[in-house]
Amino acid sequence: MTDLPAPLRTPVHVAPMAGGPTTPALVVAAARAGHFAQLAAGYRTVDDLAAQIAEVRDATERFGVNLFAPNPVPITDAAYDRYRDALGVEGLPDKREDDDAWADKVALLLDDPVPVVSFTFGLPDADLVWEFRKRETITMQSVTNRADALAAAERGVDVLVVQGEAAGGHSAVLDPAAEPLWEPLPELVRAVRRAVDLPVIAAGGIGGAADVEAVRLAGAGAAMVGTLVLRADEAGTNRTHREALADPVFDRTALTRAFTGRPARALVNRFVREHEDAPLGYPALHHLTKPIRTAAAAAGDPHALHLWAGRSWRAAADRPVADILEALLT
């Protein structure tokens, strides 16, 4: 088995969760407990990201930064307008496409290198991976199948994060038109390990110590959790989302494009049910529904909010992140 690079050698990692749940406090607490976590650059300004890096670096050098690599899913004006009309809310924005300030965030991380940089949604080009390697930055790539793992290996990344379809939030599929296929995570890890000679971290639906053991026996160097820490003391998850994760009214999850135009797993609420036929279109639909989601969070309305959650969401608990992670090792 190919070993993980030194900074990543811990059985449990915390996934980067954009939009609020990942905080510097969460990253630092995980590191102080002997684990590894990453800041989520997605949806943050470059200045905000720089400030978070500085805050974490004051406490630890054991951390990484996750970037949304550009992989846009264009949507026509007509399709966008149809979906906006279907949402039935006045004052929603005109179509906006962007790349999440990719070039500026990359420049920041090249000018002021961090220990680890990971990529989701798209693949960095080989020249960029080499630039990070010259700065002794370890690179990681999220993949969901054997073909994507091979493509990532060709770009020269150091580590693969193999994400199963049970994962909460956005799927890491490189082709958003192709939803991730269901396959037990240990089997997916074995398939990737047979195809690619790179160290693997397994993510998606990890809910307890038995799941960690299963993926490590399958060849993963570590397991990565996200949903499991959404209710952690140090997480920035908004109150409405936290309460929904413990509310018995929500009894299943589903992959949906309704909120952002990319497949993402969420608790099934009214918004998910009413917009099952949402089109592809990222990031345009993310920007379109943001006012709805922001208002829902402020009003405490879980039925118009993106309640990201993996299949093991019921295992999430209101505890310090160190305790949550320690329980995965027993």
Short mmCIF file of C-alpha atoms in Angstrom, two decimals:
data_model
loop_
_atom_site.label_atom_id
_atom_site.label_comp_id
_atom_site.label_asym_id
_atom_site.label_seq_id
_atom_site.Cartn_x
_atom_site.Cartn_y
_atom_site.Cartn_z
CA MET A 1 0.00 0.00 0.00
CA THR A 2 1.22 3.48 -0.86
CA ASP A 3 1.50 5.48 2.36
CA LEU A 4 0.03 8.91 2.88
CA PRO A 5 2.51 11.81 3.04
CA ALA A 6 3.60 12.67 6.58
CA PRO A 7 1.18 15.57 7.32
CA LEU A 8 -1.78 13.38 6.36
CA ARG A 9 -0.90 10.29 8.38
CA THR A 10 -3.86 10.10 10.71
CA PRO A 11 -6.74 7.63 10.48
CA VAL A 12 -9.41 10.35 10.33
CA HIS A 13 -9.67 13.56 8.32
CA VAL A 14 -12.32 16.28 8.39
CA ALA A 15 -13.71 17.25 4.99
CA PRO A 16 -13.65 20.88 3.84
CA MET A 17 -17.26 22.12 3.83
CA ALA A 18 -17.88 25.37 2.01
CA GLY A 19 -20.61 27.81 2.87
CA GLY A 20 -20.03 28.11 6.61
CA PRO A 21 -19.62 24.74 8.38
CA THR A 22 -15.83 24.68 8.12
CA THR A 23 -14.28 27.28 10.42
CA PRO A 24 -10.71 27.97 11.53
CA ALA A 25 -11.75 26.77 14.99
CA LEU A 26 -12.85 23.42 13.54
CA VAL A 27 -9.59 22.99 11.62
CA VAL A 28 -7.46 23.90 14.63
CA ALA A 29 -9.41 21.68 17.04
CA ALA A 30 -9.04 18.71 14.70
CA ALA A 31 -5.30 19.32 14.39
CA ARG A 32 -4.81 19.68 18.14
CA ALA A 33 -6.56 16.33 18.60
CA GLY A 34 -4.06 14.73 16.21
CA HIS A 35 -6.26 14.68 13.12
CA PHE A 36 -6.25 16.63 9.84
CA ALA A 37 -8.71 19.18 8.45
CA GLN A 38 -8.84 21.69 5.63
CA LEU A 39 -10.22 25.17 5.18
CA ALA A 40 -12.88 25.50 2.48
CA ALA A 41 -12.02 28.26 0.01
CA GLY A 42 -15.27 27.83 -1.91
CA TYR A 43 -17.53 30.92 -1.97
CA ARG A 44 -15.04 32.95 0.08
CA THR A 45 -13.28 36.08 -1.12
CA VAL A 46 -9.51 35.95 -1.43
CA ASP A 47 -9.17 38.32 1.52
CA ASP A 48 -11.41 36.14 3.69
CA LEU A 49 -9.42 33.06 2.74
CA ALA A 50 -6.11 34.79 3.52
CA ALA A 51 -7.43 35.82 6.93
CA GLN A 52 -8.58 32.29 7.73
CA ILE A 53 -5.21 30.85 6.69
CA ALA A 54 -3.43 33.32 8.95
CA GLU A 55 -5.71 32.45 11.86
CA VAL A 56 -5.12 28.73 11.50
CA ARG A 57 -1.40 29.13 10.90
CA ASP A 58 -1.06 30.99 14.20
CA ALA A 59 -2.22 27.79 15.93
CA THR A 60 -0.95 24.91 13.76
CA GLU A 61 0.90 23.97 10.58
CA ARG A 62 -1.23 20.85 10.23
CA PHE A 63 -3.92 21.96 7.76
CA GLY A 64 -4.86 22.30 4.13
CA VAL A 65 -7.02 24.41 1.80
CA ASN A 66 -9.65 23.10 -0.61
CA LEU A 67 -10.33 24.83 -3.94
CA PHE A 68 -13.24 24.49 -6.36
CA ALA A 69 -11.39 23.82 -9.61
CA PRO A 70 -13.29 25.40 -12.51
CA ASN A 71 -15.60 22.95 -14.23
CA PRO A 72 -18.61 25.09 -15.14
CA VAL A 73 -21.90 23.65 -16.31
CA PRO A 74 -23.33 26.32 -18.64
CA ILE A 75 -27.07 26.88 -18.76
CA THR A 76 -28.92 28.70 -21.51
CA ASP A 77 -30.69 31.95 -20.75
CA ALA A 78 -34.01 30.31 -21.59
CA ALA A 79 -33.48 27.35 -19.25
CA TYR A 80 -32.31 29.68 -16.50
CA ASP A 81 -35.36 31.91 -16.86
CA ARG A 82 -37.71 28.91 -16.83
CA TYR A 83 -36.24 27.66 -13.56
CA ARG A 84 -36.28 31.14 -12.02
CA ASP A 85 -39.96 31.43 -12.91
CA ALA A 86 -40.64 27.96 -11.47
CA LEU A 87 -39.19 29.02 -8.11
CA GLY A 88 -42.03 31.53 -7.75
CA VAL A 89 -40.01 34.15 -5.84
CA GLU A 90 -39.84 37.79 -6.87
CA GLY A 91 -36.55 39.64 -7.27
CA LEU A 92 -34.25 36.69 -7.94
CA PRO A 93 -31.02 37.63 -9.77
CA ASP A 94 -30.19 37.49 -13.46
CA LYS A 95 -27.85 34.75 -14.59
CA ARG A 96 -24.33 34.92 -13.22
CA GLU A 97 -21.44 32.65 -14.19
CA ASP A 98 -18.05 32.78 -12.44
CA ASP A 99 -15.09 30.60 -11.46
CA ASP A 100 -15.05 31.35 -7.71
CA ALA A 101 -12.01 33.64 -8.13
CA TRP A 102 -9.92 30.63 -9.09
CA ALA A 103 -6.89 32.49 -10.43
CA ASP A 104 -6.67 34.82 -7.43
CA LYS A 105 -6.98 31.98 -4.92
CA VAL A 106 -4.35 29.93 -6.74
CA ALA A 107 -2.05 32.96 -6.76
CA LEU A 108 -2.52 33.38 -3.01
CA LEU A 109 -1.59 29.76 -2.34
CA LEU A 110 1.44 29.90 -4.62
CA ASP A 111 2.68 33.16 -3.09
CA ASP A 112 2.08 32.00 0.49
CA PRO A 113 2.21 28.19 0.35
CA VAL A 114 0.24 26.00 2.74
CA PRO A 115 1.04 22.36 3.58
CA VAL A 116 -1.80 20.83 1.51
CA VAL A 117 -4.06 22.00 -1.32
CA SER A 118 -6.97 19.89 -2.54
CA PHE A 119 -9.22 20.21 -5.60
CA THR A 120 -12.90 19.43 -6.08
CA PHE A 121 -15.30 19.62 -9.08
CA GLY A 122 -12.52 19.82 -11.69
CA LEU A 123 -8.92 18.82 -12.32
CA PRO A 124 -5.98 21.22 -12.09
CA ASP A 125 -3.63 21.12 -15.02
CA ALA A 126 -0.31 19.32 -14.67
CA ASP A 127 1.70 22.55 -14.76
CA LEU A 128 -0.16 23.90 -11.74
CA VAL A 129 0.34 20.67 -9.81
CA TRP A 130 4.04 20.98 -10.55
CA GLU A 131 4.09 24.58 -9.30
CA PHE A 132 2.62 23.41 -5.99
CA ARG A 133 5.12 20.55 -5.81
CA LYS A 134 8.00 23.01 -6.25
CA ARG A 135 6.68 24.80 -3.16
CA GLU A 136 6.48 21.51 -1.23
CA THR A 137 2.69 21.70 -1.13
CA ILE A 138 0.98 18.30 -1.18
CA THR A 139 -1.88 18.10 -3.69
CA MET A 140 -5.09 16.09 -3.29
CA GLN A 141 -7.90 15.45 -5.78
CA SER A 142 -11.47 14.34 -5.09
CA VAL A 143 -12.67 11.58 -7.43
CA THR A 144 -15.75 9.36 -7.56
CA ASN A 145 -14.73 6.56 -9.91
CA ARG A 146 -11.81 4.71 -11.46
CA ALA A 147 -11.72 6.80 -14.66
CA ASP A 148 -11.51 10.08 -12.75
CA ALA A 149 -8.80 8.60 -10.53
CA LEU A 150 -6.73 7.74 -13.60
CA ALA A 151 -7.21 11.25 -15.00
CA ALA A 152 -6.14 12.80 -11.69
CA ALA A 153 -3.06 10.59 -11.54
CA GLU A 154 -2.09 11.76 -15.01
CA ARG A 155 -2.09 15.35 -13.73
CA GLY A 156 0.46 14.37 -11.09
CA VAL A 157 -1.51 14.83 -7.85
CA ASP A 158 -0.12 13.22 -4.72
CA VAL A 159 -3.25 11.85 -3.02
CA LEU A 160 -6.76 10.84 -4.06
CA VAL A 161 -9.86 11.48 -1.99
CA VAL A 162 -12.21 8.73 -3.15
CA GLN A 163 -15.77 9.91 -2.51
CA GLY A 164 -18.69 7.50 -2.47
CA GLU A 165 -22.22 8.48 -3.47
CA ALA A 166 -23.36 8.41 0.18
CA ALA A 167 -21.46 11.65 0.82
CA GLY A 168 -23.37 14.72 1.93
CA GLY A 169 -23.26 17.99 0.02
CA HIS A 170 -21.91 18.27 -3.49
CA SER A 171 -20.78 15.17 -5.27
CA ALA A 172 -17.23 15.42 -6.58
CA VAL A 173 -18.19 13.99 -9.98
CA LEU A 174 -16.12 15.54 -12.75
CA ASP A 175 -19.07 15.13 -15.12
CA PRO A 176 -22.05 16.70 -13.30
CA ALA A 177 -24.45 15.21 -15.85
CA ALA A 178 -23.50 11.75 -14.56
CA GLU A 179 -24.65 11.23 -10.99
CA PRO A 180 -22.37 9.04 -8.89
CA LEU A 181 -23.24 5.35 -9.09
CA TRP A 182 -24.02 3.50 -5.91
CA GLU A 183 -21.21 1.21 -4.80
CA PRO A 184 -20.10 0.27 -1.30
CA LEU A 185 -17.27 2.62 -0.36
CA PRO A 186 -14.79 -0.18 0.44
CA GLU A 187 -15.40 -1.67 -3.02
CA LEU A 188 -14.85 1.71 -4.66
CA VAL A 189 -11.60 2.11 -2.73
CA ARG A 190 -10.42 -1.31 -3.89
CA ALA A 191 -11.26 -0.50 -7.51
CA VAL A 192 -9.31 2.75 -7.41
CA ARG A 193 -6.37 1.18 -5.61
CA ARG A 194 -6.15 -1.52 -8.28
CA ALA A 195 -6.09 1.12 -11.02
CA VAL A 196 -3.87 3.82 -9.54
CA ASP A 197 -0.71 3.65 -7.46
CA LEU A 198 -1.51 6.63 -5.24
CA PRO A 199 -2.47 6.86 -1.58
CA VAL A 200 -6.20 7.05 -0.99
CA ILE A 201 -8.45 8.74 1.57
CA ALA A 202 -12.02 7.39 1.61
CA ALA A 203 -15.03 9.69 2.05
CA GLY A 204 -18.79 9.39 1.93
CA GLY A 205 -21.20 8.05 4.51
CA ILE A 206 -18.67 7.38 7.27
CA GLY A 207 -20.77 7.11 10.42
CA GLY A 208 -18.76 5.14 12.93
CA ALA A 209 -15.60 3.25 13.82
CA ALA A 210 -16.68 0.18 11.82
CA ASP A 211 -16.86 2.29 8.65
CA VAL A 212 -13.37 3.65 9.26
CA GLU A 213 -12.02 0.15 9.77
CA ALA A 214 -13.75 -1.13 6.62
CA VAL A 215 -12.26 1.47 4.29
CA ARG A 216 -8.82 1.13 5.82
CA LEU A 217 -8.94 -2.65 5.37
CA ALA A 218 -9.90 -1.97 1.74
CA GLY A 219 -6.69 0.00 1.23
CA ALA A 220 -7.48 3.57 2.26
CA GLY A 221 -4.86 5.31 4.32
CA ALA A 222 -7.54 7.29 6.15
CA ALA A 223 -11.26 8.01 6.31
CA MET A 224 -12.73 11.48 5.82
CA VAL A 225 -15.89 12.70 7.56
CA GLY A 226 -18.06 15.72 6.87
CA THR A 227 -21.71 15.30 7.84
CA LEU A 228 -20.61 13.64 11.07
CA VAL A 229 -19.15 16.95 12.33
CA LEU A 230 -21.84 19.35 11.10
CA ARG A 231 -23.20 19.60 14.64
CA ALA A 232 -19.77 19.80 16.28
CA ASP A 233 -19.26 22.66 18.73
CA GLU A 234 -16.62 24.26 16.50
CA ALA A 235 -18.56 23.96 13.22
CA GLY A 236 -20.15 27.04 11.67
CA THR A 237 -23.29 25.18 10.55
CA ASN A 238 -26.29 27.47 10.84
CA ARG A 239 -28.88 26.77 13.52
CA THR A 240 -31.65 25.79 11.11
CA HIS A 241 -29.44 23.16 9.47
CA ARG A 242 -28.20 21.84 12.83
CA GLU A 243 -31.72 21.39 14.14
CA ALA A 244 -32.92 19.70 10.95
CA LEU A 245 -30.18 17.08 11.25
CA ALA A 246 -31.75 15.98 14.55
CA ASP A 247 -35.39 16.44 13.51
CA PRO A 248 -37.27 13.14 12.94
CA VAL A 249 -39.42 14.92 10.33
CA PHE A 250 -36.51 14.46 7.93
CA ASP A 251 -36.20 10.75 7.30
CA ARG A 252 -34.17 10.38 4.12
CA THR A 253 -31.61 12.01 1.87
CA ALA A 254 -31.47 12.32 -1.89
CA LEU A 255 -29.20 13.60 -4.61
CA THR A 256 -30.63 16.84 -5.96
CA ARG A 257 -29.71 19.60 -8.42
CA ALA A 258 -32.43 21.89 -7.06
CA PHE A 259 -30.19 24.24 -5.07
CA THR A 260 -27.05 24.63 -7.16
CA GLY A 261 -27.40 22.90 -10.52
CA ARG A 262 -24.85 20.23 -9.50
CA PRO A 263 -25.76 16.91 -7.88
CA ALA A 264 -25.60 17.19 -4.09
CA ARG A 265 -26.99 15.02 -1.29
CA ALA A 266 -29.40 16.69 1.10
CA LEU A 267 -32.17 15.87 3.52
CA VAL A 268 -35.39 15.70 1.53
CA ASN A 269 -37.47 18.79 2.27
CA ARG A 270 -40.19 20.67 0.40
CA PHE A 271 -37.73 22.45 -1.92
CA VAL A 272 -36.13 19.16 -2.97
CA ARG A 273 -39.50 17.51 -3.58
CA GLU A 274 -40.90 20.44 -5.58
CA HIS A 275 -37.87 20.81 -7.86
CA GLU A 276 -36.89 17.25 -8.74
CA ASP A 277 -36.60 18.28 -12.39
CA ALA A 278 -34.14 21.13 -11.75
CA PRO A 279 -31.73 21.63 -14.67
CA LEU A 280 -27.98 21.38 -14.66
CA GLY A 281 -26.32 24.77 -14.38
CA TYR A 282 -23.49 25.44 -11.95
CA PRO A 283 -22.68 27.98 -10.59
CA ALA A 284 -25.60 29.92 -12.09
CA LEU A 285 -28.24 28.05 -10.07
CA HIS A 286 -26.16 28.40 -6.90
CA HIS A 287 -26.33 32.18 -7.30
CA LEU A 288 -30.01 32.02 -8.30
CA THR A 289 -31.19 30.20 -5.17
CA LYS A 290 -28.82 31.86 -2.71
CA PRO A 291 -31.31 34.60 -1.69
CA ILE A 292 -33.95 31.93 -1.00
CA ARG A 293 -31.56 29.86 1.08
CA THR A 294 -30.21 32.84 3.00
CA ALA A 295 -33.71 33.98 3.89
CA ALA A 296 -34.71 30.45 4.93
CA ALA A 297 -31.75 30.13 7.29
CA ALA A 298 -32.53 33.49 8.87
CA ALA A 299 -36.22 32.64 9.27
CA GLY A 300 -35.57 29.17 10.63
CA ASP A 301 -37.35 27.55 7.67
CA PRO A 302 -35.72 24.17 6.95
CA HIS A 303 -37.98 23.49 3.97
CA ALA A 304 -36.38 26.11 1.70
CA LEU A 305 -32.80 25.48 2.85
CA HIS A 306 -30.08 23.25 1.43
CA LEU A 307 -29.81 20.71 4.25
CA TRP A 308 -26.64 18.96 3.06
CA ALA A 309 -26.37 15.55 4.67
CA GLY A 310 -24.77 12.19 3.89
CA ARG A 311 -26.49 8.86 4.41
CA SER A 312 -25.10 8.55 7.96
CA TRP A 313 -26.49 11.91 9.10
CA ARG A 314 -28.19 10.47 12.16
CA ALA A 315 -24.76 9.80 13.69
CA ALA A 316 -23.99 13.55 13.84
CA ALA A 317 -23.93 14.85 17.41
CA ASP A 318 -23.58 18.06 19.42
CA ARG A 319 -20.10 17.44 20.82
CA PRO A 320 -16.57 18.83 20.54
CA VAL A 321 -15.00 17.74 17.27
CA ALA A 322 -12.14 16.05 19.15
CA ASP A 323 -14.63 13.74 20.87
CA ILE A 324 -16.45 12.98 17.61
CA LEU A 325 -13.21 12.00 15.88
CA GLU A 326 -11.86 10.03 18.83
CA ALA A 327 -15.00 7.88 18.83
CA LEU A 328 -14.14 6.79 15.29
CA LEU A 329 -10.96 5.13 16.52
CA THR A 330 -12.53 2.87 19.18
#
